[in-house]
Coordinates of C-alpha atoms in Angstrom, one line a residue:
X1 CA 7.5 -210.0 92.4
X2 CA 6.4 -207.8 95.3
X3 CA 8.9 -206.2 98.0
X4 CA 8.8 -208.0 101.2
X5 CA 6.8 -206.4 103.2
X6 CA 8.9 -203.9 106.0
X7 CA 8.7 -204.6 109.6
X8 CA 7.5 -202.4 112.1
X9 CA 10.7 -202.2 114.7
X10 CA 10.5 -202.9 118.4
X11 CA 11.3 -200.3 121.3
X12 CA 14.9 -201.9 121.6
X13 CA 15.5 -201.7 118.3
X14 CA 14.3 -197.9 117.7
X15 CA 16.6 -196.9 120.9
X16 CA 19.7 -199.0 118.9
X17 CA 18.6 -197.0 116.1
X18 CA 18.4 -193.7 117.6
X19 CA 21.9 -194.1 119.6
X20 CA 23.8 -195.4 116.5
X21 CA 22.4 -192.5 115.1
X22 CA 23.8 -190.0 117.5
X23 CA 27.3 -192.0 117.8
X24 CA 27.9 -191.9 113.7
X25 CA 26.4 -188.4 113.1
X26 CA 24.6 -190.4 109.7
X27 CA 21.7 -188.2 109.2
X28 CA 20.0 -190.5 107.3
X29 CA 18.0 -193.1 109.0
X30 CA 17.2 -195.7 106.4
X31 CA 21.5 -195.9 106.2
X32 CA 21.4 -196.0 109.9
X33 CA 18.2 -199.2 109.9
X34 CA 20.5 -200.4 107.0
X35 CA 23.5 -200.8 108.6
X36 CA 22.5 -202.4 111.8
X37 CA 20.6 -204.7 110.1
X38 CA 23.4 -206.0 108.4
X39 CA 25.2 -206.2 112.0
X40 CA 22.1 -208.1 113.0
X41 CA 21.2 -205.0 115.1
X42 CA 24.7 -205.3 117.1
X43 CA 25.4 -202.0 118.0
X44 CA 28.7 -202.1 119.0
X45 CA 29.9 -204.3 116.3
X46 CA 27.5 -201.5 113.7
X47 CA 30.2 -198.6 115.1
X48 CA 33.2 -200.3 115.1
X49 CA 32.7 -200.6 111.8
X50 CA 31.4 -197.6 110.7
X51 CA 34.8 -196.2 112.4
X52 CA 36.8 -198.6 110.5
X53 CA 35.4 -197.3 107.0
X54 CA 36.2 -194.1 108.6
X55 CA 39.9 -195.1 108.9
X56 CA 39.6 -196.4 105.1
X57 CA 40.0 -200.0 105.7
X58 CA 36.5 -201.1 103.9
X59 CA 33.9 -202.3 105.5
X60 CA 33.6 -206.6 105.9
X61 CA 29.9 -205.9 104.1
X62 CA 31.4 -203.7 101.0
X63 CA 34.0 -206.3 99.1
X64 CA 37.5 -204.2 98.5
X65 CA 38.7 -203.3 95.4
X66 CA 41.6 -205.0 93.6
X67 CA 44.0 -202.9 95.6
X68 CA 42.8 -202.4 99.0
X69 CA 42.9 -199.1 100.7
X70 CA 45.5 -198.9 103.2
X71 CA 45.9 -196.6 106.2
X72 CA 49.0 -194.2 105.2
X73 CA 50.9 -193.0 108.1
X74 CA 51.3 -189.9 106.3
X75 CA 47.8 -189.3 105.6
X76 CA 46.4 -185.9 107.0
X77 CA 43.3 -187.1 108.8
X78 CA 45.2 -189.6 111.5
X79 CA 48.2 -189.1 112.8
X80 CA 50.4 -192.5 112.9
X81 CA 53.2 -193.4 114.5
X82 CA 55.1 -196.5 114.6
X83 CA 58.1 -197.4 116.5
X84 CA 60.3 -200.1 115.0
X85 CA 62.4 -202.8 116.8
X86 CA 66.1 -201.9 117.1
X87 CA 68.7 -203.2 114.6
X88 CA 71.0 -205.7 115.6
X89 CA 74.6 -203.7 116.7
X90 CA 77.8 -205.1 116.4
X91 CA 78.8 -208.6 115.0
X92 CA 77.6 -210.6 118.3
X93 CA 74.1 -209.1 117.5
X94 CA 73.8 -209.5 113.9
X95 CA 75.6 -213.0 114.7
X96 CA 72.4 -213.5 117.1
X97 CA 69.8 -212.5 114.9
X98 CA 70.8 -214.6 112.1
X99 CA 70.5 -217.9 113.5
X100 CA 67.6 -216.9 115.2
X101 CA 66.3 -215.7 111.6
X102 CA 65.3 -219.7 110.6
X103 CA 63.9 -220.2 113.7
X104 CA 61.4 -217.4 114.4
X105 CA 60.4 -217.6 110.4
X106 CA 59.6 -221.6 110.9
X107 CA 57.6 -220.1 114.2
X108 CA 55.3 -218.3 112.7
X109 CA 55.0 -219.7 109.5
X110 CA 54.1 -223.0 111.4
X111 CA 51.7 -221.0 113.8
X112 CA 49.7 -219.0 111.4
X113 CA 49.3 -222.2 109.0
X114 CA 47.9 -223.8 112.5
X115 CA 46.1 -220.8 113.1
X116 CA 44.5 -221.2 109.1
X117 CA 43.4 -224.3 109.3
X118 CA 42.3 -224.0 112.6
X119 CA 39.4 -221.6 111.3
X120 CA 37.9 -224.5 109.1
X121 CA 37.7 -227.1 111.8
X122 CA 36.6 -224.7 114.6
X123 CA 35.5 -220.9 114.6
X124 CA 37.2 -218.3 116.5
X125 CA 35.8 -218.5 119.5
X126 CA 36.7 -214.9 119.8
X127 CA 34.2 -213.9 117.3
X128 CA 31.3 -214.1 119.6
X129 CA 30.7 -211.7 122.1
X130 CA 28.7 -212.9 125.8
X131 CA 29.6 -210.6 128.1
X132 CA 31.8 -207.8 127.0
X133 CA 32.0 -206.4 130.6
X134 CA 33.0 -209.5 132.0
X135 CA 36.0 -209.7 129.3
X136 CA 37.3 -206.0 130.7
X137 CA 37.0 -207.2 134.5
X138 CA 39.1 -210.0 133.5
X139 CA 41.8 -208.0 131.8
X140 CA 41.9 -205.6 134.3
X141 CA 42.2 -208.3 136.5
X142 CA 45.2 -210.6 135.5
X143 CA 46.8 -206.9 134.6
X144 CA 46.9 -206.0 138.1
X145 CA 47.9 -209.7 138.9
X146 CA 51.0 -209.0 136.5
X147 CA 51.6 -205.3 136.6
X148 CA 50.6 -204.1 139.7
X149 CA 47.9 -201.9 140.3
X150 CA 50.0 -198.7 139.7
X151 CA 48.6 -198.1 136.4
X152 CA 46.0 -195.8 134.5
X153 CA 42.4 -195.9 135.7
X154 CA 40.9 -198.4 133.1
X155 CA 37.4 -197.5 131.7
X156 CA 35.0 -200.2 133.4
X157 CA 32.6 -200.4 130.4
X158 CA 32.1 -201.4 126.6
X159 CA 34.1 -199.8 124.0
X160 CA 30.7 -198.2 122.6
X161 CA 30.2 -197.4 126.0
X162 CA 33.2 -195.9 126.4
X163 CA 32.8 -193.9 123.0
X164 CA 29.5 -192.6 123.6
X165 CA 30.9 -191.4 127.5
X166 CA 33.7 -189.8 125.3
X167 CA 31.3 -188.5 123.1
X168 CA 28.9 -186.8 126.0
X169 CA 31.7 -185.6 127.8
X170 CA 34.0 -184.2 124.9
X171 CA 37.5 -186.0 126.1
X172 CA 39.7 -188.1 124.1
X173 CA 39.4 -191.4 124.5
X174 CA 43.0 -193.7 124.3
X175 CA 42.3 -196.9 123.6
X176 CA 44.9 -199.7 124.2
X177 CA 44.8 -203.5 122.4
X178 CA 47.0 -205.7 124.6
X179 CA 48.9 -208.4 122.3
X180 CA 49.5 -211.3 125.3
X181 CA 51.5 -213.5 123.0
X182 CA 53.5 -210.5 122.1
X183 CA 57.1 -210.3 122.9
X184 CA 56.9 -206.3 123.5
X185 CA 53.4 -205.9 125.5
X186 CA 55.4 -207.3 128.6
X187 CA 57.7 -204.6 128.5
X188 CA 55.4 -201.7 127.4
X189 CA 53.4 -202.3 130.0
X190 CA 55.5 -202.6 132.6
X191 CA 58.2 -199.7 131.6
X192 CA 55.6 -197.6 129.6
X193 CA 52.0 -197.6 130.3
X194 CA 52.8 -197.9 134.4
X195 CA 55.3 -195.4 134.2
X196 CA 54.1 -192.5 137.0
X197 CA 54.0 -189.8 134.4
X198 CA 52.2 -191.5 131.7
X199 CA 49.8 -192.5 134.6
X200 CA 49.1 -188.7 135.7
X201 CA 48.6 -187.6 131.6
X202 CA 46.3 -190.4 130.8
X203 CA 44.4 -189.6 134.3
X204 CA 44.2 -185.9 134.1
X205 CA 43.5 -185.8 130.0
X206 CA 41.5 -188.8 128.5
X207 CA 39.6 -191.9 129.0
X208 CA 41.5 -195.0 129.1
X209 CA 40.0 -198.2 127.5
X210 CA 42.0 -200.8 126.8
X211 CA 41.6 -204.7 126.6
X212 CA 43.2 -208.0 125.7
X213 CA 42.9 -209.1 122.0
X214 CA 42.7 -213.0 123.1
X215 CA 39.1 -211.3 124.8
X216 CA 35.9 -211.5 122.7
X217 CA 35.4 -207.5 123.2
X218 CA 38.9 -207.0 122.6
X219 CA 39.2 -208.9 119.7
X220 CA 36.1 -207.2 118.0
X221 CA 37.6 -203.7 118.7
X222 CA 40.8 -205.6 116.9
X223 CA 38.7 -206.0 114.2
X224 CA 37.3 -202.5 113.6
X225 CA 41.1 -200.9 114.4
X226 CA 43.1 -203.3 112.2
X227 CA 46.6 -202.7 114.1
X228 CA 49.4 -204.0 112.6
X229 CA 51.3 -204.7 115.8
X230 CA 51.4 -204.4 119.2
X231 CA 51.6 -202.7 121.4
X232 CA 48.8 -200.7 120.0
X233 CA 47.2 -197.6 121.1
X234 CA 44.5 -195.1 119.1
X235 CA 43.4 -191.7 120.4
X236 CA 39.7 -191.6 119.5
X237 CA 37.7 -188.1 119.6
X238 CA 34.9 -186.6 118.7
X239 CA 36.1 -184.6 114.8
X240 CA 32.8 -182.9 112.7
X241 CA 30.5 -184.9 114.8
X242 CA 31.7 -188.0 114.5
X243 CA 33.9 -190.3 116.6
X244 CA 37.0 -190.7 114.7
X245 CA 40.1 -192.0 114.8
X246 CA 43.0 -189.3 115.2
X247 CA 46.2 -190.7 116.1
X248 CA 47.3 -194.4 116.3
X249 CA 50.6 -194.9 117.9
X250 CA 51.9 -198.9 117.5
X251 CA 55.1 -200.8 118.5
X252 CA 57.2 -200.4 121.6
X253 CA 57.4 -197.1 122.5
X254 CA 59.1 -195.6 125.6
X255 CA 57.5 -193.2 128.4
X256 CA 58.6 -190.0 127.4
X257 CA 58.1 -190.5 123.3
X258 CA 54.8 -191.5 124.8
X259 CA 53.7 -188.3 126.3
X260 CA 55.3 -186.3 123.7
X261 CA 53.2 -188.0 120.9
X262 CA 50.2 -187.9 123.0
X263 CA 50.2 -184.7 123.8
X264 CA 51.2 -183.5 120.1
X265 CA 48.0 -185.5 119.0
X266 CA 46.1 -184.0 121.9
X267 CA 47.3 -179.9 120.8
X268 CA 46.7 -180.7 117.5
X269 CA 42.6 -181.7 117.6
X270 CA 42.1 -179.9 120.5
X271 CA 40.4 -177.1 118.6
X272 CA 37.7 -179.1 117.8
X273 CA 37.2 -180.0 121.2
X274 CA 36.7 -176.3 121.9
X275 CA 34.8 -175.8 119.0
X276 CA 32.6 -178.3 119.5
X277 CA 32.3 -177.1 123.6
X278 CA 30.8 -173.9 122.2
X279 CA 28.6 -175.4 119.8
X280 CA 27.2 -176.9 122.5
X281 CA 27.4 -174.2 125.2
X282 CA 25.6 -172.2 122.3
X283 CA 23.3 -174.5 121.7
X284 CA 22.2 -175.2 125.5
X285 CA 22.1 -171.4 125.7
X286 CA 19.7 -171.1 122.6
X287 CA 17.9 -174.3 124.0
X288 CA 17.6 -172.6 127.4
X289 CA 16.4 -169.3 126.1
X290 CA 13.6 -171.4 123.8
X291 CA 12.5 -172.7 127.1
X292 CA 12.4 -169.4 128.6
X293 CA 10.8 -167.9 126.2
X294 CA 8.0 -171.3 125.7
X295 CA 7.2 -170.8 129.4
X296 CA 6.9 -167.1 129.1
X297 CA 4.3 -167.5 126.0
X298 CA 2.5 -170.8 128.2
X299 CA 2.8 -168.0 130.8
X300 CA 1.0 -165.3 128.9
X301 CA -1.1 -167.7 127.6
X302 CA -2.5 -169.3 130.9
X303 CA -3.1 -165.6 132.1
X304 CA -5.0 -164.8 128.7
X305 CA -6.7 -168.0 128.8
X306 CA -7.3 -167.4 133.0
X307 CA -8.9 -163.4 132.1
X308 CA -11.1 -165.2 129.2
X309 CA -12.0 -167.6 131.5
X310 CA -13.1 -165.3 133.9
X311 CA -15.2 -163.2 131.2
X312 CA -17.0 -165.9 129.7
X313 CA -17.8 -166.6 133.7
X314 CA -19.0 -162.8 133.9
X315 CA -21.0 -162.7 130.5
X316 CA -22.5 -166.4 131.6
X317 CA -23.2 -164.8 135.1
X318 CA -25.0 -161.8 133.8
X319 CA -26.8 -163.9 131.4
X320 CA -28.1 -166.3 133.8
X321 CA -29.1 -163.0 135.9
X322 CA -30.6 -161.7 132.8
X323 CA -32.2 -164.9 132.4
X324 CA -33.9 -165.1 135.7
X325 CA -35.1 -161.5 135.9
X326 CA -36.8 -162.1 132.7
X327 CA -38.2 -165.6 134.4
X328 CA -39.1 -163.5 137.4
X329 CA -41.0 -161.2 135.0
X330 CA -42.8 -163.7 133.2
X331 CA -43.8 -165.4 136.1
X332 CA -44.6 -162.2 137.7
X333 CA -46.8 -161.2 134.5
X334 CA -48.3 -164.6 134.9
X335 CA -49.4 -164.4 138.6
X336 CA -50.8 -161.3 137.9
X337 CA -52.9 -162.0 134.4
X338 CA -54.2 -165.6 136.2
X339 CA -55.0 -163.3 139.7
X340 CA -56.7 -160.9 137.4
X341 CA -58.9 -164.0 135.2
X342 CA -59.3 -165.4 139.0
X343 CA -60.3 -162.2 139.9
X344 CA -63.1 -161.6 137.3
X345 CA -63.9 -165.1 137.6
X346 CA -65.0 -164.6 141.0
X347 CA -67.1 -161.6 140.1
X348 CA -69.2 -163.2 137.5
X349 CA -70.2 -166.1 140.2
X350 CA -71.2 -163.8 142.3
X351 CA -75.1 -163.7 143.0
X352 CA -76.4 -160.2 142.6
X353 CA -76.7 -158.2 145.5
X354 CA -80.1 -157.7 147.2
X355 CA -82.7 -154.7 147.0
X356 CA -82.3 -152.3 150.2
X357 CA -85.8 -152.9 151.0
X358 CA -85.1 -156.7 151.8
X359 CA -85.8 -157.5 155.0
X360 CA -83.3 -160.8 154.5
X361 CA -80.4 -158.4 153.7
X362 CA -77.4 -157.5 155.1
X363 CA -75.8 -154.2 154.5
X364 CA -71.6 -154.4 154.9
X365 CA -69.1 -152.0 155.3
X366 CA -65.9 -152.9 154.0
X367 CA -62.3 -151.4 155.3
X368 CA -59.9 -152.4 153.2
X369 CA -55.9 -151.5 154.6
X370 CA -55.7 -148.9 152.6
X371 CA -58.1 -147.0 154.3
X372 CA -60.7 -147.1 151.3
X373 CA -64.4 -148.0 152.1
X374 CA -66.7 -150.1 150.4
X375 CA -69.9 -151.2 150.3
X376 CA -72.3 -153.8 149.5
X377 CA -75.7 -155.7 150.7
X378 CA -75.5 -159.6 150.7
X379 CA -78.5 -162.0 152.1
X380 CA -78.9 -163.9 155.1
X381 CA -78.8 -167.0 153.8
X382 CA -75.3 -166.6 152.1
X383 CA -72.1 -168.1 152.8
X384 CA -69.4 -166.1 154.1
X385 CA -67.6 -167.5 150.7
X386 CA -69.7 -165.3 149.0
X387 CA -68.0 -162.1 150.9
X388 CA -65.0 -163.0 150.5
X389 CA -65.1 -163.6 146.8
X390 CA -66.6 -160.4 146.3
X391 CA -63.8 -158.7 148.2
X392 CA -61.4 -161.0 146.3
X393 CA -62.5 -159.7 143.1
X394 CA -61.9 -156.0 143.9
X395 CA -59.5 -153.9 142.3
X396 CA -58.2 -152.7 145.5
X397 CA -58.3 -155.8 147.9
X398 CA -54.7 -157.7 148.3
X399 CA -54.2 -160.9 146.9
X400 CA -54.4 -162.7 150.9
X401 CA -56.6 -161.5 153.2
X402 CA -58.6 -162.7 156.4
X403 CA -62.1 -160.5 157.0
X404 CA -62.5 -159.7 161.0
X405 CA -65.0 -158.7 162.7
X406 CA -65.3 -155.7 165.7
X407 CA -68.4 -156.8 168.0
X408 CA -67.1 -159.4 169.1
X409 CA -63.5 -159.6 167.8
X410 CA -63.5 -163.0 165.4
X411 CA -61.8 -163.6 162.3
X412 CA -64.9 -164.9 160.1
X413 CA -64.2 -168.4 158.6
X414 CA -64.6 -167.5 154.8
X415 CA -62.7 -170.4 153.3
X416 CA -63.0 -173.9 153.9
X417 CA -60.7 -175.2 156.5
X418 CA -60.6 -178.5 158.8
X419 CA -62.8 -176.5 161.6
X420 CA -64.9 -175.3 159.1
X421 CA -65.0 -177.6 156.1
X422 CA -68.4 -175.8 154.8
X423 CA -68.6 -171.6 155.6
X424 CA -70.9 -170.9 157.8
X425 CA -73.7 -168.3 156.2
X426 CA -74.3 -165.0 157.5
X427 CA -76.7 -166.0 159.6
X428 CA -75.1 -168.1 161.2
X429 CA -71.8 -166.2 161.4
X430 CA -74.0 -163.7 163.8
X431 CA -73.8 -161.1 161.4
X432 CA -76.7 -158.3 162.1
X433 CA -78.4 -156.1 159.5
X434 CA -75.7 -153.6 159.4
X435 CA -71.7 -154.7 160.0
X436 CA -68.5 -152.8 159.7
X437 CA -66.2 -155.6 158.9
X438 CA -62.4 -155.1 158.6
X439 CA -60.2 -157.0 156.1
X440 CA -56.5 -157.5 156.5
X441 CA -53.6 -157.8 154.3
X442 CA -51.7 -161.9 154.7
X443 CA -49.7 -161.5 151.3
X444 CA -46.4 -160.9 153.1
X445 CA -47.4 -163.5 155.7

């Protein structure tokens, strides 16, 4: 048969995951997934319980054995105290108690078999948690109403709220279950828990939490806690990375037994409060100096990156300087080899050059700007293109040039233009039998 297949879990449920995680110090998180799921991914309900196997009452998903554990008062991990009523005194009081014996035994034999049977034909409408905040408001509330608001400053939050506050903050964390139908809560919280002194401790040293056990939330922290009467208080902390459990104090105890318990439970887990300050301290100073030194090697390594940067910009820059020299040069060598094919182009077109015994000829001097002289006969009947192509395809003549003459000073029209769309000849031009003609350079031009 094939294993279901696992579902993937939502953002909600990976933060739930994550923070019961940090709260329980399980490392593993298939436990962690495990465990939540079987709280239907209730948090709250998840730690409570994990706190109440920590305590060694068993967990409501792992059945007890035959025996179940019980929480010893002696036991070394928590420290328990519980304060017993007084013993009748004297034969009025013994007189008292015994006919008071039948009645408070039919009580609450009566009112737990009502309570019994009253699970079957309705649940506890205790068991379901809407609005746990809205349960503390209310306690705090008709406490004030009763008491006075001379009291300890109550914690305005969820108990996992109030255990992962604890947690961050590395303070105890006293919580207090208030049993309303108990005949000792009135006076314990009237006498005790309002007392001034109490008051300043509980103000100056811890968190206070505390709630009614008739209340949803208070009932599910009743659940996790398992006091065995009331008035009940716990001192939570955080032990070995975990939230645990280190001093539950139960019955009706006065102000001064108060402080003195609560400040013997406080002196004697205090150490790994300090301990577990300079774990931390040591571990925000190691996390600091990883960050000092990650932004001293991102440092170094943007300025490495920035020089490398900069190089491969210098090496790209020469190489595209390279690059275009070379072009220039090429394109330089390629002017000059298609001016030099133009060149003898020219000269094989030209028509050869007339006899000096023509009477049709024309003898020309040439000054070229570098003060160099040649010379050459052309006929009549030519086109001034024909001069300057022969000047074109001398060695010496620049690549642009205009051909002027002295007598009168003209510029001859050698190449077609829109004055001149067909060169005159050299006739025509005026030109006589013998002309000094002067060519100029127009390549910079």
């Amino acid at each position: 048969m094939a294993a279901p297949e696992e579902r993937d879990l939502t953002q909600e449920q990976t933060e739930k995951l994550l923070q019961f995680q940090d709260l329980t110090g399980i490392e593993s998180m298939d436990q962690c997934r495990h465990t939540l799921e079987q709280h239907n991914w209730n948090i709250e309900a998840a730690v409570q319980d994990r706190l109440n196997e920590q305590e060694g009452v068993p967990s409501v998903f792992n059945p007890p054995p035959s025996r179940p554990l019980q929480v010893n008062t002696t036991d070394h991990r928590i420290y328990s105290y519980v304060v017993s009523r007084p013993q009748p005194r004297g034969l009025l009081g013994w007189g008292y108690y015994l006919i008071m014996l039948p009645f408070r035994f039919t009580y609450y034999t009566i009112l737990d078999i009502f309570r019994f049977a009253l699970r079957f034909i309705r649940p506890d409408p205790r068991s379901r948690v809407t609005d746990p905040v809205g349960d503390i408001v209310s306690f705090m509330h008709s406490f004030e109403e009763k008491y006075g608001r001379a009291h300890p400053v109550f914690y305005q939050g969820t108990y996992s709220q109030a255990l992962n506050d604890a947690k961050r903050e590395l303070r105890f964390l006293l919580v207090y279950l208030h049993g309303d139908d108990h005949q000792d809560s009135d006076e314990f919280c009237r006498n005790t828990l309002c007392a001034p002194e109490v008051i300043s401790l509980i103000n100056t040293r811890m968190l206070f939490w505390a709630c009614s056990t008739n209340k949803p939330e208070g009932y599910r922290v009743s659940q996790a806690l398992r006091e065995n009467t009331y008035p009940f208080l716990a001192m939570i902390m955080l032990k070995d990375r975990r939230m645990t459990v280190v001093g539950r104090l139960e019955g009706l105890i006065q102000p001064d037994d108060l402080i003195n318990q609560l400040t013997f439970i406080m002196d004697a887990n205090q150490t790994y409060l300090v301990s577990e300050r300079l774990e931390r301290e040591e571990r925000n100073q190691t996390q600091v100096l990883r960050q000092q030194q990650d932004e001293a090697y991102l440092a170094s390594l943007r300025a490495d990156q920035e020089k490398e940067r900069k190089k491969r910009e210098e090496r790209e820059r020469k190489r595209r300087k390279e690059e275009e020299v070379q072009q220039q040069k090429l394109a330089e060598e390629r002017r000059r080899r298609n001016l030099q094919e133009e060149k003898e182009r020219k000269l094989e077109c030209l028509p050869p050059e007339p006899s000096p015994d023509d009477p049709e000829s024309v003898k020309i001097i040439f000054k070229l700007p570098n003060d160099s002289r040649v010379e050459r006969r052309f006929h009549f009947s030519q086109s001034l293109t024909v001069i300057h192509d022969f000047l074109f395809s001398l060695k010496e003549s620049p690549e642009k040039f205009q051909i002027e003459a002295n007598f009168p000073r003209r510029v001859l029209p050698c190449i077609p233009s829109e004055e001149w769309p067909n060169p005159p000849t050299l006739q025509e031009a005026g030109l006589s039998h013998t002309e000094v003609l002067f060519v100029q350079d127009l390549t910079d031009e």
